[in-house]
Amino acid sequence: MKPLGIFGGTFDPIHLGHLCVAWEASELLDADVLMMPSGVPPHRPPPIAGAPERLAMLQVALRGQSRLIPDGRELARSGPSYTVDTLVELRSEHGDRPLVLLLGADAFAGLPDWHGWRRLFDLAHVGVLSRPGEQTVLPDELAQANTGRWVDDPAALRTRVAGKLIALSVTPLEISATRIRELIATGREPRYQLPSGLFDRADLLAPYRR
Ligand code: ATP
């Protein structure tokens, strides 16, 4: 069965850096990928744009293709958005379909700070998105938890529903949502960093203008 990827983020706003790596991961895994904005991110200050705006921006960004699918479930939940809760929900919805949590190499290295992180491997595989040749130093407890999980071939993720780790070599772009927010706040128009459709929606970019 085709795996289902999950790519989460604040997406404040969604930009071409997010879309490029999510797309490449979906191609490498031959998977559909749920693009999931987080509601109340547990690890960072609250977003500038509201939940409906961030979801609407995602919907605009994802027009014209069907591999990357917007999923607003974490926005509807009250309290912090814990990935483990989302994966429990997805597991019950998708039965035997392999799930692949997609994480940047930095986020992966910080996994032991996440709520219920050890349970993640019972619920999903993890795809670590890295630049070609990038090596990340992992904390000891994570390196130990990873023993026996690494696979090289995406086909190996189809033989089980969860529990494997794969490194996915992608093309991160030097685009940052923080920088985009700064540019918009100072009256600039960060074209070619954001999906072009967003520039037809002044209402959605309004929260970033000062
Ligand atoms: P901010 O600048 O607001 O912190 P961000 O884009 O870094 O924004 P998120 O929206 O939470 O933060 O990012 C979601 C995921 O996308 C994270 O795993 C992050 O590492 C990854 N990501 C962000 N920017 C890029 C990029 N330019 N290329 C590849 N991955 C990215």
Short mmCIF file of C-alpha atoms and ligand atoms in Angstrom, two decimals:
data_model
loop_
_atom_site.label_atom_id
_atom_site.label_comp_id
_atom_site.label_asym_id
_atom_site.label_seq_id
_atom_site.Cartn_x
_atom_site.Cartn_y
_atom_site.Cartn_z
CA MET A 1 0.00 0.00 0.00
CA LYS A 2 1.25 3.50 -0.86
CA PRO A 3 2.61 5.13 2.31
CA LEU A 4 1.10 8.31 3.68
CA GLY A 5 3.60 11.01 4.65
CA ILE A 6 2.97 13.73 7.24
CA PHE A 7 4.79 17.05 6.97
CA GLY A 8 3.98 19.43 9.80
CA GLY A 9 4.99 22.98 10.52
CA THR A 10 3.76 26.35 11.61
CA PHE A 11 3.48 27.40 7.95
CA ASP A 12 3.36 31.05 8.99
CA PRO A 13 3.32 31.40 5.99
CA ILE A 14 3.81 28.27 3.84
CA HIS A 15 6.68 28.96 1.43
CA LEU A 16 8.50 27.33 -1.47
CA GLY A 17 11.14 25.80 0.88
CA HIS A 18 8.43 23.75 2.61
CA LEU A 19 6.77 22.79 -0.66
CA CYS A 20 9.98 21.80 -2.43
CA VAL A 21 11.14 19.34 0.25
CA ALA A 22 7.66 17.91 0.86
CA TRP A 23 7.25 17.33 -2.87
CA GLU A 24 10.64 15.67 -3.22
CA ALA A 25 9.91 13.41 -0.22
CA SER A 26 6.57 12.41 -1.77
CA GLU A 27 8.35 11.49 -5.00
CA LEU A 28 11.15 9.55 -3.28
CA LEU A 29 8.65 7.54 -1.21
CA ASP A 30 5.95 7.41 -3.89
CA ALA A 31 3.64 8.60 -1.14
CA ASP A 32 0.87 11.11 -0.70
CA VAL A 33 1.82 13.67 1.93
CA LEU A 34 -0.50 15.42 4.37
CA MET A 35 0.60 19.02 4.88
CA MET A 36 -0.40 19.72 8.46
CA PRO A 37 -0.23 23.18 10.03
CA SER A 38 0.24 23.00 13.81
CA GLY A 39 -2.34 24.68 16.03
CA VAL A 40 -0.59 25.78 19.22
CA PRO A 41 3.03 24.78 18.55
CA PRO A 42 4.51 23.39 21.81
CA HIS A 43 8.08 24.49 20.97
CA ARG A 44 7.78 28.10 19.79
CA PRO A 45 5.93 31.43 20.06
CA PRO A 46 2.38 31.56 18.63
CA PRO A 47 2.05 32.21 14.89
CA ILE A 48 1.25 35.70 13.53
CA ALA A 49 -1.45 34.51 11.11
CA GLY A 50 -4.55 32.85 12.56
CA ALA A 51 -5.45 29.21 12.02
CA PRO A 52 -8.02 29.87 9.23
CA GLU A 53 -5.54 32.08 7.35
CA ARG A 54 -2.71 29.54 7.56
CA LEU A 55 -5.02 26.80 6.29
CA ALA A 56 -6.32 29.03 3.50
CA MET A 57 -2.74 29.88 2.45
CA LEU A 58 -1.96 26.17 2.34
CA GLN A 59 -5.01 25.49 0.17
CA VAL A 60 -3.95 28.22 -2.26
CA ALA A 61 -0.37 26.88 -2.29
CA LEU A 62 -1.45 23.31 -3.06
CA ARG A 63 -3.73 24.04 -6.00
CA GLY A 64 -3.04 22.20 -9.25
CA GLN A 65 -1.54 18.98 -7.86
CA SER A 66 -2.80 16.10 -5.76
CA ARG A 67 0.24 14.52 -4.05
CA LEU A 68 0.41 17.11 -1.25
CA ILE A 69 -2.86 17.32 0.66
CA PRO A 70 -3.84 20.04 3.16
CA ASP A 71 -4.95 18.69 6.54
CA GLY A 72 -6.26 21.13 9.16
CA ARG A 73 -6.94 18.66 11.99
CA GLU A 74 -4.38 20.11 14.40
CA LEU A 75 -5.88 23.57 13.94
CA ALA A 76 -9.22 22.31 15.16
CA ARG A 77 -7.78 20.80 18.35
CA SER A 78 -7.52 22.84 21.54
CA GLY A 79 -4.31 22.74 23.59
CA PRO A 80 -0.82 22.06 22.29
CA SER A 81 -0.45 20.13 19.01
CA TYR A 82 1.38 16.95 19.95
CA THR A 83 2.45 14.89 16.95
CA VAL A 84 1.93 11.66 18.86
CA ASP A 85 -1.81 12.48 19.27
CA THR A 86 -2.10 13.19 15.55
CA LEU A 87 -0.41 9.91 14.67
CA VAL A 88 -2.74 7.95 16.98
CA GLU A 89 -5.67 9.48 15.11
CA LEU A 90 -4.16 8.80 11.68
CA ARG A 91 -3.29 5.23 12.63
CA SER A 92 -6.90 4.52 13.58
CA GLU A 93 -8.14 6.09 10.34
CA HIS A 94 -5.69 4.38 8.00
CA GLY A 95 -5.45 0.86 9.45
CA ASP A 96 -2.57 -0.96 7.76
CA ARG A 97 -1.32 1.90 5.63
CA PRO A 98 2.34 2.75 6.35
CA LEU A 99 2.65 6.25 7.81
CA VAL A 100 5.86 8.26 7.42
CA LEU A 101 6.49 11.25 9.65
CA LEU A 102 8.71 13.64 7.67
CA LEU A 103 11.16 15.67 9.75
CA GLY A 104 14.06 17.95 8.91
CA ALA A 105 17.42 16.66 10.18
CA ASP A 106 17.50 19.35 12.91
CA ALA A 107 14.01 18.56 14.13
CA PHE A 108 14.89 14.87 14.15
CA ALA A 109 17.95 15.50 16.34
CA GLY A 110 15.66 17.31 18.82
CA LEU A 111 13.14 14.45 18.98
CA PRO A 112 13.89 13.47 22.62
CA ASP A 113 12.34 16.82 23.68
CA TRP A 114 9.02 15.90 22.09
CA HIS A 115 6.06 14.72 24.15
CA GLY A 116 5.79 10.91 23.92
CA TRP A 117 8.61 10.66 21.37
CA ARG A 118 9.36 6.97 21.90
CA ARG A 119 5.78 6.09 20.91
CA LEU A 120 6.23 7.77 17.54
CA PHE A 121 8.08 4.70 16.24
CA ASP A 122 5.13 2.46 17.15
CA LEU A 123 2.82 4.63 15.09
CA ALA A 124 4.85 5.67 12.03
CA HIS A 125 8.09 5.40 10.14
CA VAL A 126 10.26 8.50 10.19
CA GLY A 127 11.73 10.08 7.04
CA VAL A 128 14.63 12.39 7.85
CA LEU A 129 14.98 15.14 5.26
CA SER A 130 18.59 16.14 4.78
CA ARG A 131 20.78 17.98 2.35
CA PRO A 132 22.87 15.59 0.23
CA GLY A 133 25.87 14.52 2.33
CA GLU A 134 24.62 16.22 5.53
CA GLN A 135 25.49 14.39 8.77
CA THR A 136 23.69 15.33 11.98
CA VAL A 137 24.99 14.42 15.42
CA LEU A 138 22.22 12.67 17.34
CA PRO A 139 21.87 12.61 21.14
CA ASP A 140 22.79 9.23 22.67
CA GLU A 141 19.27 8.24 23.71
CA LEU A 142 17.98 8.88 20.18
CA ALA A 143 20.90 7.03 18.56
CA GLN A 144 20.10 4.06 20.85
CA ALA A 145 16.40 4.18 20.05
CA ASN A 146 17.31 4.11 16.34
CA THR A 147 19.26 0.86 16.49
CA GLY A 148 18.07 -1.56 13.82
CA ARG A 149 15.60 0.90 12.36
CA TRP A 150 17.55 2.48 9.46
CA VAL A 151 16.71 1.31 5.95
CA ASP A 152 18.01 2.57 2.59
CA ASP A 153 15.28 1.42 0.27
CA PRO A 154 11.89 3.17 0.38
CA ALA A 155 10.30 -0.18 -0.55
CA ALA A 156 11.20 -1.40 2.98
CA LEU A 157 8.66 1.08 4.39
CA ARG A 158 5.87 -0.80 2.64
CA THR A 159 6.52 -4.07 4.40
CA ARG A 160 5.56 -2.70 7.85
CA VAL A 161 3.24 0.06 9.02
CA ALA A 162 5.72 1.80 11.37
CA GLY A 163 9.08 1.68 13.11
CA LYS A 164 11.66 2.22 10.36
CA LEU A 165 13.89 5.21 9.65
CA ILE A 166 14.99 6.45 6.26
CA ALA A 167 17.20 9.36 5.24
CA LEU A 168 15.73 11.28 2.31
CA SER A 169 18.12 13.45 0.36
CA VAL A 170 16.26 16.61 -0.68
CA THR A 171 16.99 20.15 -1.87
CA PRO A 172 16.42 22.61 0.99
CA LEU A 173 16.12 26.17 -0.30
CA GLU A 174 17.48 29.11 1.68
CA ILE A 175 14.00 30.44 2.35
CA SER A 176 12.74 31.21 5.84
CA ALA A 177 9.26 32.12 7.06
CA THR A 178 10.81 34.45 9.64
CA ARG A 179 12.58 36.37 6.87
CA ILE A 180 9.41 36.44 4.74
CA ARG A 181 7.47 37.93 7.67
CA GLU A 182 10.16 40.59 8.11
CA LEU A 183 10.10 41.46 4.41
CA ILE A 184 6.32 41.82 4.29
CA ALA A 185 6.33 43.87 7.50
CA THR A 186 8.65 46.39 5.86
CA GLY A 187 6.51 46.73 2.75
CA ARG A 188 8.46 44.33 0.52
CA GLU A 189 6.89 41.68 -1.72
CA PRO A 190 8.80 38.36 -1.38
CA ARG A 191 7.78 37.04 -4.81
CA TYR A 192 9.41 33.74 -5.84
CA GLN A 193 9.76 32.75 -2.17
CA LEU A 194 6.02 32.28 -1.68
CA PRO A 195 3.53 30.42 -3.89
CA SER A 196 2.48 32.97 -6.52
CA GLY A 197 -1.24 32.52 -5.74
CA LEU A 198 -0.72 34.18 -2.36
CA PHE A 199 -0.01 37.50 -4.04
CA ASP A 200 -3.58 37.49 -5.38
CA ARG A 201 -4.83 37.20 -1.78
CA ALA A 202 -3.90 40.44 -0.02
CA ASP A 203 -6.27 39.43 2.81
CA LEU A 204 -4.17 36.37 3.67
CA LEU A 205 -0.86 38.26 3.79
CA ALA A 206 -2.40 41.20 5.72
CA PRO A 207 -1.49 39.84 9.21
CA TYR A 208 2.21 40.19 8.34
CA ARG A 209 1.94 43.88 7.39
CA ARG A 210 2.65 46.22 10.27
P1 ATP B 1 10.04 30.11 10.98
O1 ATP B 1 11.04 30.94 10.24
O2 ATP B 1 8.74 30.80 11.29
O3 ATP B 1 10.64 29.37 12.15
P2 ATP B 1 10.07 27.68 9.41
O4 ATP B 1 9.64 27.63 7.99
O5 ATP B 1 11.49 27.40 9.75
O6 ATP B 1 9.55 29.03 9.94
P3 ATP B 1 7.98 25.83 10.06
O7 ATP B 1 6.92 26.51 9.25
O8 ATP B 1 7.54 25.31 11.36
O9 ATP B 1 9.20 26.74 10.33
O10 ATP B 1 8.66 24.71 9.18
C1 ATP B 1 8.09 23.48 8.98
C2 ATP B 1 9.15 22.50 8.58
O11 ATP B 1 9.74 22.91 7.36
C3 ATP B 1 10.29 22.39 9.57
O12 ATP B 1 10.60 21.00 9.70
C4 ATP B 1 11.41 23.13 8.93
O13 ATP B 1 12.67 22.57 9.28
C5 ATP B 1 11.14 22.90 7.47
N1 ATP B 1 11.64 24.01 6.66
C6 ATP B 1 11.50 25.30 6.88
N2 ATP B 1 12.10 26.04 5.94
C7 ATP B 1 12.66 25.17 5.07
C8 ATP B 1 13.42 25.30 3.86
N3 ATP B 1 13.74 26.50 3.37
N4 ATP B 1 13.82 24.18 3.24
C9 ATP B 1 13.50 22.99 3.77
N5 ATP B 1 12.78 22.77 4.88
C10 ATP B 1 12.35 23.85 5.53
#
